[in-house]
GROMACS .gro file of C-alpha atoms in nm:
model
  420
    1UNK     CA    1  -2.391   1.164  -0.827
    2UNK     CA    2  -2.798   1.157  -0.881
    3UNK     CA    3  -2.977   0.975  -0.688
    4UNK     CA    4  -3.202   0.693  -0.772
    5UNK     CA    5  -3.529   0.670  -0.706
    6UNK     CA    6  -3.679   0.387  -0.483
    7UNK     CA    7  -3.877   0.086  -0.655
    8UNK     CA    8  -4.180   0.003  -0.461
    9UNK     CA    9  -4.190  -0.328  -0.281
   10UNK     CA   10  -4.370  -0.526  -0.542
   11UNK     CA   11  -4.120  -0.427  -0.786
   12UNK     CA   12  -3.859  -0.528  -0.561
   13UNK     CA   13  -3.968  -0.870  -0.520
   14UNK     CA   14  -4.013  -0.933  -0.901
   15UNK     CA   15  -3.658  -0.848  -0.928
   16UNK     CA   16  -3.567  -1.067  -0.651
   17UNK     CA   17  -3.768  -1.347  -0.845
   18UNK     CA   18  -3.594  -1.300  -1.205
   19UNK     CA   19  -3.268  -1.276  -1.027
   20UNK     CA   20  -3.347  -1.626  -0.839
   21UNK     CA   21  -3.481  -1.747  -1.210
   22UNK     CA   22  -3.187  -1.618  -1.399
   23UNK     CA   23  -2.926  -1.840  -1.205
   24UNK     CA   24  -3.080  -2.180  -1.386
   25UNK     CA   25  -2.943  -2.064  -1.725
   26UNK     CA   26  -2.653  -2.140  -1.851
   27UNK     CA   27  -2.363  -1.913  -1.837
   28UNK     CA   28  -1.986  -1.899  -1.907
   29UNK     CA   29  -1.895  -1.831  -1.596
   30UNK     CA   30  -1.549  -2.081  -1.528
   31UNK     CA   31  -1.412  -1.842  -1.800
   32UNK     CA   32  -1.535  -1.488  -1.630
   33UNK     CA   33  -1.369  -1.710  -1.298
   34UNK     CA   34  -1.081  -1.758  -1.451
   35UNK     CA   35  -0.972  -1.463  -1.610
   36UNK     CA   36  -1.080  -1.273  -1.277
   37UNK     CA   37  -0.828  -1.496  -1.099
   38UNK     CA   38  -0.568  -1.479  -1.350
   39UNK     CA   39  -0.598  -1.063  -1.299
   40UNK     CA   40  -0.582  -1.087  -0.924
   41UNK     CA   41  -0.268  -1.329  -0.924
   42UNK     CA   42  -0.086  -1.095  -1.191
   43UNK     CA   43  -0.167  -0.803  -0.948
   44UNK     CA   44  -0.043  -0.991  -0.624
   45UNK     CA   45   0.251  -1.104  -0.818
   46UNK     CA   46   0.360  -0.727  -0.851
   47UNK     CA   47   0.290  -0.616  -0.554
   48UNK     CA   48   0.523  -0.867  -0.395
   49UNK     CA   49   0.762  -0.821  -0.599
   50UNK     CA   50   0.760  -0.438  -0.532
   51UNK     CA   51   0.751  -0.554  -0.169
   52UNK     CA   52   0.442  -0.318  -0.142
   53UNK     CA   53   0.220  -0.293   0.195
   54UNK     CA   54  -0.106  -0.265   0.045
   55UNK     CA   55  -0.469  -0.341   0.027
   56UNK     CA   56  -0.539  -0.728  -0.106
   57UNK     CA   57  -0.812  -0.798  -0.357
   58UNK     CA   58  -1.070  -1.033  -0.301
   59UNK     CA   59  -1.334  -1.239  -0.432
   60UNK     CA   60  -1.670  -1.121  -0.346
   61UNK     CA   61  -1.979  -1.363  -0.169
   62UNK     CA   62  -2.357  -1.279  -0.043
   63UNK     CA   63  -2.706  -1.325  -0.081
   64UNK     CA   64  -2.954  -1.135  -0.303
   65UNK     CA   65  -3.013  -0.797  -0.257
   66UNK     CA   66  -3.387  -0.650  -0.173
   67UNK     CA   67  -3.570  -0.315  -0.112
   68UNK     CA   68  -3.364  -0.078   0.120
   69UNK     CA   69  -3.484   0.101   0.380
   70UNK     CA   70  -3.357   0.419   0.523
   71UNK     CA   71  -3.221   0.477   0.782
   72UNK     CA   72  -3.183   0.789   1.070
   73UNK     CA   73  -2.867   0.726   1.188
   74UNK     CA   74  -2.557   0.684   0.883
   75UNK     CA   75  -2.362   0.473   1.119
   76UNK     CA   76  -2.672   0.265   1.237
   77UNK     CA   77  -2.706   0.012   0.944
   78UNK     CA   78  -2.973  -0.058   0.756
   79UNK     CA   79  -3.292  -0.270   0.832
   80UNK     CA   80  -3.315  -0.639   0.700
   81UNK     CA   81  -3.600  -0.706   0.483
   82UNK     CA   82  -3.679  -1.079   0.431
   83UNK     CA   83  -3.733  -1.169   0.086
   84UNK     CA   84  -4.087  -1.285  -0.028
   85UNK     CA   85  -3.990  -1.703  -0.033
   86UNK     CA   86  -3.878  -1.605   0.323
   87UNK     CA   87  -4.200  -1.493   0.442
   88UNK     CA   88  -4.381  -1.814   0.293
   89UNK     CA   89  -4.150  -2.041   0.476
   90UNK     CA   90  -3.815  -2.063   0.250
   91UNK     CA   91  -3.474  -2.078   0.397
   92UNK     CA   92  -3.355  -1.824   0.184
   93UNK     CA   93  -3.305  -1.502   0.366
   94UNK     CA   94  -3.227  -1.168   0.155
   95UNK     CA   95  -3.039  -0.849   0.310
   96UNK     CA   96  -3.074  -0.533   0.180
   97UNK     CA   97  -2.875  -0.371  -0.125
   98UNK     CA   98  -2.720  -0.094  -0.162
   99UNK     CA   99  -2.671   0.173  -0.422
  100UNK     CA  100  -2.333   0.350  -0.463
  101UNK     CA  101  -2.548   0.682  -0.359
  102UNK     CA  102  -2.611   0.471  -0.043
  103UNK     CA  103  -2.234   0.408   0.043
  104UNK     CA  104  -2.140   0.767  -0.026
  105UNK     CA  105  -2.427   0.910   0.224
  106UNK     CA  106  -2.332   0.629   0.437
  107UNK     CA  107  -1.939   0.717   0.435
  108UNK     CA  108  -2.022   1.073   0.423
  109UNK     CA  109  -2.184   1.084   0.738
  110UNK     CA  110  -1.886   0.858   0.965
  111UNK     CA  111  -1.661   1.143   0.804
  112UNK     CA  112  -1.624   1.401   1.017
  113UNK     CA  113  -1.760   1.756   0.904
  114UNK     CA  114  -1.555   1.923   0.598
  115UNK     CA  115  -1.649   1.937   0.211
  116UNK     CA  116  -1.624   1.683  -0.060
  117UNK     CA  117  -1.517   1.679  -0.381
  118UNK     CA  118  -1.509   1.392  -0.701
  119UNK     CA  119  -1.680   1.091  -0.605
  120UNK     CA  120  -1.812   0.769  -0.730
  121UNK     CA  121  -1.937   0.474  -0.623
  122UNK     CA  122  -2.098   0.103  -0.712
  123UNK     CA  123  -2.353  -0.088  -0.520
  124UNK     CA  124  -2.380  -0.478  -0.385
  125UNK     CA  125  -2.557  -0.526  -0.728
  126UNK     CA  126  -2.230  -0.415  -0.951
  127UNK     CA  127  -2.103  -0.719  -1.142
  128UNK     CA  128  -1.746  -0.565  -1.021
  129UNK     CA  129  -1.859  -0.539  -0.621
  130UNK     CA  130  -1.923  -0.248  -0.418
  131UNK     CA  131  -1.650   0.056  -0.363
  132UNK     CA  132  -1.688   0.396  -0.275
  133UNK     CA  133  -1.419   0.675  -0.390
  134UNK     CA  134  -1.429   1.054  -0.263
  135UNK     CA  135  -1.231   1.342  -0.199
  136UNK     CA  136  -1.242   1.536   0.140
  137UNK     CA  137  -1.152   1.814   0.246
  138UNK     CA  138  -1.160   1.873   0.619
  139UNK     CA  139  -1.033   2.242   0.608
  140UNK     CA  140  -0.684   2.126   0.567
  141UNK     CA  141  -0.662   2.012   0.201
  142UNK     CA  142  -0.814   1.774  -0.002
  143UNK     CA  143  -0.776   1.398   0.040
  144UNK     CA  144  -0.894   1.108  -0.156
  145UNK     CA  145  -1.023   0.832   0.047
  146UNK     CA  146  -1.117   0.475  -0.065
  147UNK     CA  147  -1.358   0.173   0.078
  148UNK     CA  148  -1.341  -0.167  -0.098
  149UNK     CA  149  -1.549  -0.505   0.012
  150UNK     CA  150  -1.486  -0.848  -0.009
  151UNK     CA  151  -1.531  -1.172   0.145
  152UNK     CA  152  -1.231  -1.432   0.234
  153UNK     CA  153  -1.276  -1.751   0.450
  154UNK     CA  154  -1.235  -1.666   0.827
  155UNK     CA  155  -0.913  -1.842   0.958
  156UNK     CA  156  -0.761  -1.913   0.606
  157UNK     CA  157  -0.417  -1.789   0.518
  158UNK     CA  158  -0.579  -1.482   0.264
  159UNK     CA  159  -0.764  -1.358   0.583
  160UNK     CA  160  -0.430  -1.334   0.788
  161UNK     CA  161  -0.233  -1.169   0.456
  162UNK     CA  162  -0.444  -0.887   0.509
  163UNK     CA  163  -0.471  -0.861   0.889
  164UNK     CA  164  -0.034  -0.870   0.875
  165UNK     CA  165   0.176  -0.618   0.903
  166UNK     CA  166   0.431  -0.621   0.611
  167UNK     CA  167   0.802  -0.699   0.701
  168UNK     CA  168   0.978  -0.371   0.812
  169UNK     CA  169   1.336  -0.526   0.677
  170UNK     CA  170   1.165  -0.527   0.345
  171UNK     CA  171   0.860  -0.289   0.319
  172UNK     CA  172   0.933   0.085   0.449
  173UNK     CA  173   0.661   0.238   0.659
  174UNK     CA  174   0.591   0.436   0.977
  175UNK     CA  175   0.372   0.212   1.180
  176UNK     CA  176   0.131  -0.097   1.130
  177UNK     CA  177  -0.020  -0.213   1.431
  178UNK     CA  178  -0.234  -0.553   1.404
  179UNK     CA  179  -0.508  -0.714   1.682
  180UNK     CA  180  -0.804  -0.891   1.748
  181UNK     CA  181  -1.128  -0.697   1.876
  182UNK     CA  182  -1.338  -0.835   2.143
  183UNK     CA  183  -1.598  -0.966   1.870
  184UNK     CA  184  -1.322  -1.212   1.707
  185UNK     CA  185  -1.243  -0.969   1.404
  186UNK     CA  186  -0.910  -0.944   1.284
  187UNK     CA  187  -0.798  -0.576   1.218
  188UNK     CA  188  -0.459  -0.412   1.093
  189UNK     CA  189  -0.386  -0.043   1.067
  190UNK     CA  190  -0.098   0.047   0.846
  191UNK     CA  191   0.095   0.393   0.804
  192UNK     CA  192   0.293   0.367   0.493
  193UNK     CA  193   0.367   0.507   0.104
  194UNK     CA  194   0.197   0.519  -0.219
  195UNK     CA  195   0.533   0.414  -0.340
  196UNK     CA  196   0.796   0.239  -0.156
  197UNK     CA  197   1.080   0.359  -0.321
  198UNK     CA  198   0.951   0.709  -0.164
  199UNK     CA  199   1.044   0.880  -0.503
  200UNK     CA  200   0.737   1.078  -0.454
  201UNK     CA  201   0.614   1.163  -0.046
  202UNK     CA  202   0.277   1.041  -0.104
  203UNK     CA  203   0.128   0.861   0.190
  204UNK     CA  204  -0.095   0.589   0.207
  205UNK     CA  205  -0.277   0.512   0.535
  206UNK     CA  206  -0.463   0.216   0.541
  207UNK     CA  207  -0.710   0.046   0.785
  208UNK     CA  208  -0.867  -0.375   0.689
  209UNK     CA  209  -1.076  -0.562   0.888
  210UNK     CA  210  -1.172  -0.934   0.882
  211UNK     CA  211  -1.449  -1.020   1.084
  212UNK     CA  212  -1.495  -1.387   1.236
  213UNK     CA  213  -1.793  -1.429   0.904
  214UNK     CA  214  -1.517  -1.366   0.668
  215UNK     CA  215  -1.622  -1.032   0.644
  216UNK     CA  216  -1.329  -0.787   0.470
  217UNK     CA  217  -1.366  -0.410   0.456
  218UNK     CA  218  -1.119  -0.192   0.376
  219UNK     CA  219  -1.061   0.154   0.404
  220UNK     CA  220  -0.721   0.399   0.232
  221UNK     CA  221  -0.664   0.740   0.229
  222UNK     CA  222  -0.389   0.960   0.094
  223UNK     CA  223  -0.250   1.325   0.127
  224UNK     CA  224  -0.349   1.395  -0.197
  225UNK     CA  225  -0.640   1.407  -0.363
  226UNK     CA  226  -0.572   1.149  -0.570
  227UNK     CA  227  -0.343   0.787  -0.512
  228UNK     CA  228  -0.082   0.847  -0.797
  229UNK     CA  229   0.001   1.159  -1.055
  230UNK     CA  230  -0.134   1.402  -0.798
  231UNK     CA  231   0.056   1.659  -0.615
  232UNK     CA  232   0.087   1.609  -0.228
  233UNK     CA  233  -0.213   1.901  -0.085
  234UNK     CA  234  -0.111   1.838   0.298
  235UNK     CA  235   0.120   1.698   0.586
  236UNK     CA  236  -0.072   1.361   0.592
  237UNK     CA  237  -0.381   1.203   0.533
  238UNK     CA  238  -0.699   1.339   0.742
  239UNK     CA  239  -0.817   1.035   0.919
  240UNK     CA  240  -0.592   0.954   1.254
  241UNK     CA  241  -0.544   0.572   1.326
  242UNK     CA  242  -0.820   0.621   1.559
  243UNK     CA  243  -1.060   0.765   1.353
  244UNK     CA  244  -0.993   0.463   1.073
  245UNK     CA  245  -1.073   0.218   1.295
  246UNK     CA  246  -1.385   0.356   1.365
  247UNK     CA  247  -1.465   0.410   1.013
  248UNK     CA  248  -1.392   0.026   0.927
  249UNK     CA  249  -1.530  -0.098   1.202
  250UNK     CA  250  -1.861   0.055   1.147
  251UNK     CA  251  -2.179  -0.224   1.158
  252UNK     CA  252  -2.320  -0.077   0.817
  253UNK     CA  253  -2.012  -0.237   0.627
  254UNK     CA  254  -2.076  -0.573   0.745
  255UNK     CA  255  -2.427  -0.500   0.579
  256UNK     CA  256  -2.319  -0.459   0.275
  257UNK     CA  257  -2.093  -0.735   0.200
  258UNK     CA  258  -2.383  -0.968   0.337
  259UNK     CA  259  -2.552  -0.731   0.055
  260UNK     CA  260  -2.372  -0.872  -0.207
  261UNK     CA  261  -2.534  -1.138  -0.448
  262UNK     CA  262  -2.435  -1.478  -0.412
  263UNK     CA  263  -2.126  -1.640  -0.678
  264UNK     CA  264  -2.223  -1.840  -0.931
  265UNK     CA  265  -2.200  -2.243  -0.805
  266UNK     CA  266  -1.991  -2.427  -1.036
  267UNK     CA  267  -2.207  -2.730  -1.236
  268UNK     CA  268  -2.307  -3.001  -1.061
  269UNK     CA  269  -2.112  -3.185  -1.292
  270UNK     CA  270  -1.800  -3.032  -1.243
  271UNK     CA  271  -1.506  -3.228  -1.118
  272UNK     CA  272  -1.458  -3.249  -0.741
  273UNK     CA  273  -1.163  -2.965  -0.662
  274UNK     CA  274  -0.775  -3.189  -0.623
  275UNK     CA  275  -0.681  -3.092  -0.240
  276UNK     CA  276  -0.393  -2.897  -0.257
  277UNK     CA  277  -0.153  -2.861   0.028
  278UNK     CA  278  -0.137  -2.579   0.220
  279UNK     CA  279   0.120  -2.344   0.076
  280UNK     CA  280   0.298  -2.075   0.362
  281UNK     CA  281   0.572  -1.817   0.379
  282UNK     CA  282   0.695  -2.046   0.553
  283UNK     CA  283   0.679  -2.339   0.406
  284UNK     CA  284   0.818  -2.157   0.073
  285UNK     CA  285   1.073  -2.037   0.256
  286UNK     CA  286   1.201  -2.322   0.400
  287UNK     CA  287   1.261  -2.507   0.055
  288UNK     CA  288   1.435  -2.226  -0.025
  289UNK     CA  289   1.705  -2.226   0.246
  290UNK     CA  290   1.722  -2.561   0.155
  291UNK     CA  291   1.824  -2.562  -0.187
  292UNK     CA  292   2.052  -2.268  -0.191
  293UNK     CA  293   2.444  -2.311  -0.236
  294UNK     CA  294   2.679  -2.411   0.037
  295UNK     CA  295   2.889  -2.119  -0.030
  296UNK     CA  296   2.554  -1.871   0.052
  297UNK     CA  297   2.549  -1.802   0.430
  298UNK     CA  298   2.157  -1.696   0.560
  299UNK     CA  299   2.156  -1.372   0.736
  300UNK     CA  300   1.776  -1.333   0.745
  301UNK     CA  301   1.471  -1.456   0.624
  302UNK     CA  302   1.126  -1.349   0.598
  303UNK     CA  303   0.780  -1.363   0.373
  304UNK     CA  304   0.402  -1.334   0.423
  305UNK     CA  305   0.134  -1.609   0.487
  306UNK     CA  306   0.143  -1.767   0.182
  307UNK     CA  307   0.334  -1.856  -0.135
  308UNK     CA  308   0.615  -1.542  -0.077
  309UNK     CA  309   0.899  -1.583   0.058
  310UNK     CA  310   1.281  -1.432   0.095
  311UNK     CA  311   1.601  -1.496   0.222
  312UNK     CA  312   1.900  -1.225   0.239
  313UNK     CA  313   2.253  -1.439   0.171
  314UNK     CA  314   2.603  -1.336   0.201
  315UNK     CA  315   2.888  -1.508   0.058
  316UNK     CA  316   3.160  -1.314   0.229
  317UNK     CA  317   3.137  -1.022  -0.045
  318UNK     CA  318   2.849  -0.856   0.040
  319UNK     CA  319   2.462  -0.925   0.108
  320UNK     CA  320   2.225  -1.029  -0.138
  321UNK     CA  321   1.849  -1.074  -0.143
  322UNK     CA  322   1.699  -1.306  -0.303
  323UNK     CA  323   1.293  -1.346  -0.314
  324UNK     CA  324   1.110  -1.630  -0.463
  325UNK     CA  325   0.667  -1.652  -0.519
  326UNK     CA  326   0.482  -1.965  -0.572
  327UNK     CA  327   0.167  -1.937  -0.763
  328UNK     CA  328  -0.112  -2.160  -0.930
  329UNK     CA  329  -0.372  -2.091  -1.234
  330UNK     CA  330  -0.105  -1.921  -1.481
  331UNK     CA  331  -0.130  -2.221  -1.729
  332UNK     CA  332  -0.347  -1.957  -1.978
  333UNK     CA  333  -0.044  -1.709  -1.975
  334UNK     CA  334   0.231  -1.970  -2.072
  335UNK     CA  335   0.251  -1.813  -2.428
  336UNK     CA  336   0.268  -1.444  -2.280
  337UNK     CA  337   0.538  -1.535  -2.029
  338UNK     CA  338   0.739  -1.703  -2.156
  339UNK     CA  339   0.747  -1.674  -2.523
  340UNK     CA  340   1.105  -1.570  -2.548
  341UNK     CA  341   1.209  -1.821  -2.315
  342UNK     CA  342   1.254  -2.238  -2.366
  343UNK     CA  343   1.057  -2.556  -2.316
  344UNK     CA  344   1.242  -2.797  -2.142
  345UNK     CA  345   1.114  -3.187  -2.282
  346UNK     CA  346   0.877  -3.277  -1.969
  347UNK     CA  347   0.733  -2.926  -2.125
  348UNK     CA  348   0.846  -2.684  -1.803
  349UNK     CA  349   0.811  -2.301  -1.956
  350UNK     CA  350   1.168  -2.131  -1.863
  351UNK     CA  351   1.207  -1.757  -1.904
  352UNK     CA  352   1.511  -1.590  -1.763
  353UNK     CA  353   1.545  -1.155  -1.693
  354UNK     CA  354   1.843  -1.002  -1.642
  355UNK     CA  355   1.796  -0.620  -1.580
  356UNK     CA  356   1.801  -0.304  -1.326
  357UNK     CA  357   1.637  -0.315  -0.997
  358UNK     CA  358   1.239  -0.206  -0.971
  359UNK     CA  359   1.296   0.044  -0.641
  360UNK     CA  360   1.534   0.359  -0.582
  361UNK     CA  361   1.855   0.195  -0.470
  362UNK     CA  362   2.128   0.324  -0.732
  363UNK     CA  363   2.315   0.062  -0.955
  364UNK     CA  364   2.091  -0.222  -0.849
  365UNK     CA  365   2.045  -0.495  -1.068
  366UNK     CA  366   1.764  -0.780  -1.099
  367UNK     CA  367   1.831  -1.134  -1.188
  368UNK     CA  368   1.509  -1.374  -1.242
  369UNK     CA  369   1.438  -1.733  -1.371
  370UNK     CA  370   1.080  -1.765  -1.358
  371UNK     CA  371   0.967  -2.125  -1.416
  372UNK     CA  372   0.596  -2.294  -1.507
  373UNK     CA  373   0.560  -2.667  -1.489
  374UNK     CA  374   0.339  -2.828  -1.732
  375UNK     CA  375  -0.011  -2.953  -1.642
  376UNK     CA  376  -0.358  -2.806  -1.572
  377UNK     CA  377  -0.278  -2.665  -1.220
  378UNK     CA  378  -0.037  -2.416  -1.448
  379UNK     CA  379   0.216  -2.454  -1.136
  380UNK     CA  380   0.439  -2.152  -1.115
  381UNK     CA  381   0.810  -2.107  -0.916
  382UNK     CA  382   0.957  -1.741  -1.016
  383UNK     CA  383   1.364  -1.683  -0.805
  384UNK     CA  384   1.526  -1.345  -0.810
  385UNK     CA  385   1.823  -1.187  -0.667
  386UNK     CA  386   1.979  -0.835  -0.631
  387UNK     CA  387   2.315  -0.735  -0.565
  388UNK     CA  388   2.214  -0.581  -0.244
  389UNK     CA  389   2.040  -0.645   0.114
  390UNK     CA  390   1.757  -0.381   0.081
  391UNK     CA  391   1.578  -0.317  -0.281
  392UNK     CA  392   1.564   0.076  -0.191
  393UNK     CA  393   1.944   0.114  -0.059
  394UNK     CA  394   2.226   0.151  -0.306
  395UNK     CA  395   2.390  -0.142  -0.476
  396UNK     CA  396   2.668  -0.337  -0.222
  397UNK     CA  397   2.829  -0.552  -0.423
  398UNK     CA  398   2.875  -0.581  -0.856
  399UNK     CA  399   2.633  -0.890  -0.932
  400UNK     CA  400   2.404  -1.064  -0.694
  401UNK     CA  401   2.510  -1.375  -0.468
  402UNK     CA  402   2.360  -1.659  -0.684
  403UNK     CA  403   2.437  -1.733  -0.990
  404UNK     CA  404   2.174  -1.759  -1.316
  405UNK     CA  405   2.262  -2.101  -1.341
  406UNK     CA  406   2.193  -2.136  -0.959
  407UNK     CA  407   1.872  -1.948  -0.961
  408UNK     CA  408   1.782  -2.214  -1.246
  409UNK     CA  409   1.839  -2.475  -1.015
  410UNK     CA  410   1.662  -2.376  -0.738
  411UNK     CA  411   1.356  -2.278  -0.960
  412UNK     CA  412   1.362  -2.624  -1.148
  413UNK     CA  413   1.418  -2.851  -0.833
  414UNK     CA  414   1.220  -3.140  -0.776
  415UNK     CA  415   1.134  -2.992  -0.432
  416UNK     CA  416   0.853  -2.734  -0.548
  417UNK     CA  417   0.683  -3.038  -0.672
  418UNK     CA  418   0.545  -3.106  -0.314
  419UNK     CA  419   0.355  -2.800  -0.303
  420UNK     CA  420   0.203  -2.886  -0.617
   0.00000   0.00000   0.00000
């Protein structure tokens, strides 16, 4: 990638200026906010319903970015210039930015010594956030190795998602190990597959970090030198768990998500935001249990921190899994959804699916109602169930535990409506 050639300071706070300017004109942004949300929820959607141990996406947060500074050491960090408001009194404090040619020399030099490959990058100024993408070769074959940035709010149910090891009765994986460092930061390292189903022996080793700001950084590498459609070039990926921890962990990270420009504030004439209740794994997974059949005996339950959730039932002729999400925002997909399904007259969306299982297990079959009650909060309850225990072992039994006309129930029942 070429590099990019320093503006001098004036320049730098001009741009500051016009950036600080530019955020009094109006701007479409709830629908750029919306549609971004509606992409992550369709992405988390499939991942938990491919039960996939993965990196989350998140919304992005900062300040302005200003003139960086080098800096000797890679791992160091950079310097923190104040902006020129700051230096007249204003409370408005600016870190430095950071080109994608930064986070590449920056990544390059916590790597340890080998050769590198394709590689791109964006900076804290990207519209889309900052990531860095390369391939590295440390003698033993090439690797592709990833580092995404975010921001999620310390303590909330999003910041333990991705500090949580994924369910080993579900997801299949070699190790996942999750703690708190001395500084308060949350960090999970995870051992695991490109694809669950295995159907391909690429693995995916993956380090996150939360720090007690609400800072996320993220780092994956594979075996191969790229995530999918690339053959496997070596035993495993080259970064030991030890070694990925001290690649997330490094201070220059935390730099750059305080790098990245500030989101748009919603109009001062907007609405004030309807408190929701707090929707767990738990909490989803209790109405479940609740509302299943008499005749479905619990044999174990499990889910993730928030709106996920599954139960495995037997009924005395085999096991059965059955997994259920909760989501919100999807009111702008109705027609896509669920255009082959029904309205029901208090104008719930109903779609049904009846078709073959998404993982390896032979002769499995997939049985979904997916629901979406009417109203702006586009309130979502989707219900399926296999005819086995474990989505990647063989089929147990001919036709999952529940019925359709059961799985209807449950999905339409009265009792989602508190988590509304």
């Amino acid at each position: 990638m070429p590099g990019t050639d320093r503006p001098d300071p004036f320049e730098d706070r001009l741009s500051a200026a016009l950036r600080e300017a530019g955020d009094d004109f109006p701007a479409d942004r709830e629908a750029l906010v919306t549609a971004g949300r509606l992409r992550g929820r369709r992405a988390l959607l499939r991942r938990r319903t491919a039960v996939v141990g993965g990196v989350a996406g998140v919304a992005l947060a900062g300040v302005g970015g200003v003139f960086v500074l080098p800096a000797d050491d890679p791992g160091a960090g950079r310097s923190t210039a104040a902006s020129a408001g700051a230096a007249s009194g204003s409370a408005t404090a600016a870190a430095s930015a950071f080109t994608g040619d930064d986070l590449l020399r920056e990544l390059k030099g916590l790597l340890p010594g080998g050769t590198y490959g394709e590689e791109w990058a964006r900076g804290t100024d990207d519209r889309l956030g900052p990531a860095a993408h390369l391939v590295y070769d440390d003698g033993a074959g090439p690797a592709a190795v990833g580092l995404g940035f975010g921001r999620v709010e310390p303590g909330s149910a999003q910041a333990r998602e991705l500090t949580s090891c994924p369910d080993p009765d579900v997801t299949q994986f070699d190790d996942c190990t999750s703690d708190r460092l001395p500084d308060g930061s949350l960090l999970k390292t995870y051992k695991g597959y490109e694809y669950p189903d295995r159907r391909v022996d690429t693995k995916l080793w993956t380090a996150d970090l939360v720090t007690a700001e609400g800072q996320h950084v993220s780092v994956s590498e594979w075996n191969s030198p790229a995530e999918k459609d690339a053959p496997v070039s070596r035993a495993e990926p080259p970064l030991s768990t030890e070694r990925l921890r001290q690649l997330v962990t490094a201070g220059v990270w935390r730099e750059v998500v305080d790098a990245v420009p500030e989101s748009p504030k919603p109009p001062r004439s907007a609405a004030p935001r309807t408190e929701r209740p707090e929707v767990t794994g738990k909490s989803v997974g209790d109405t479940l249990a609740a509302l299943l059949p008499e005749n479905l005996d619990v044999v174990a339950r499990g889910g993730q921190e928030s709106e996920y959730a599954y139960v495995v039932v037997d009924d005395g002729r085999g096991r059965s899994l059955v997994q259920i999400n909760v989501q919100y925002g999807m009111a702008d997909v109705a027609g896509q959804l669920y255009a082959d399904g029904e309205t029901l007259p208090d104008g719930t969306r109903v779609a049904t699916r009846q078709g073959p299982g998404e993982k390896a297990g032979s002769g499995v079959v997939m049985w979904t109602v997916d629901t979406l009650r009417p109203g702006p909060e586009g309130f979502r309850v989707v219900i399926s169930a296999f005819n086995t225990a474990d989505q990647n072992a063989d089929a147990t039994r001919d036709a999952p535990a529940p019925t359709m006309e059961q799985l209807r129930k449950i999905a339409l029942s009265e009792e989602w409506d508190a988590l509304r």
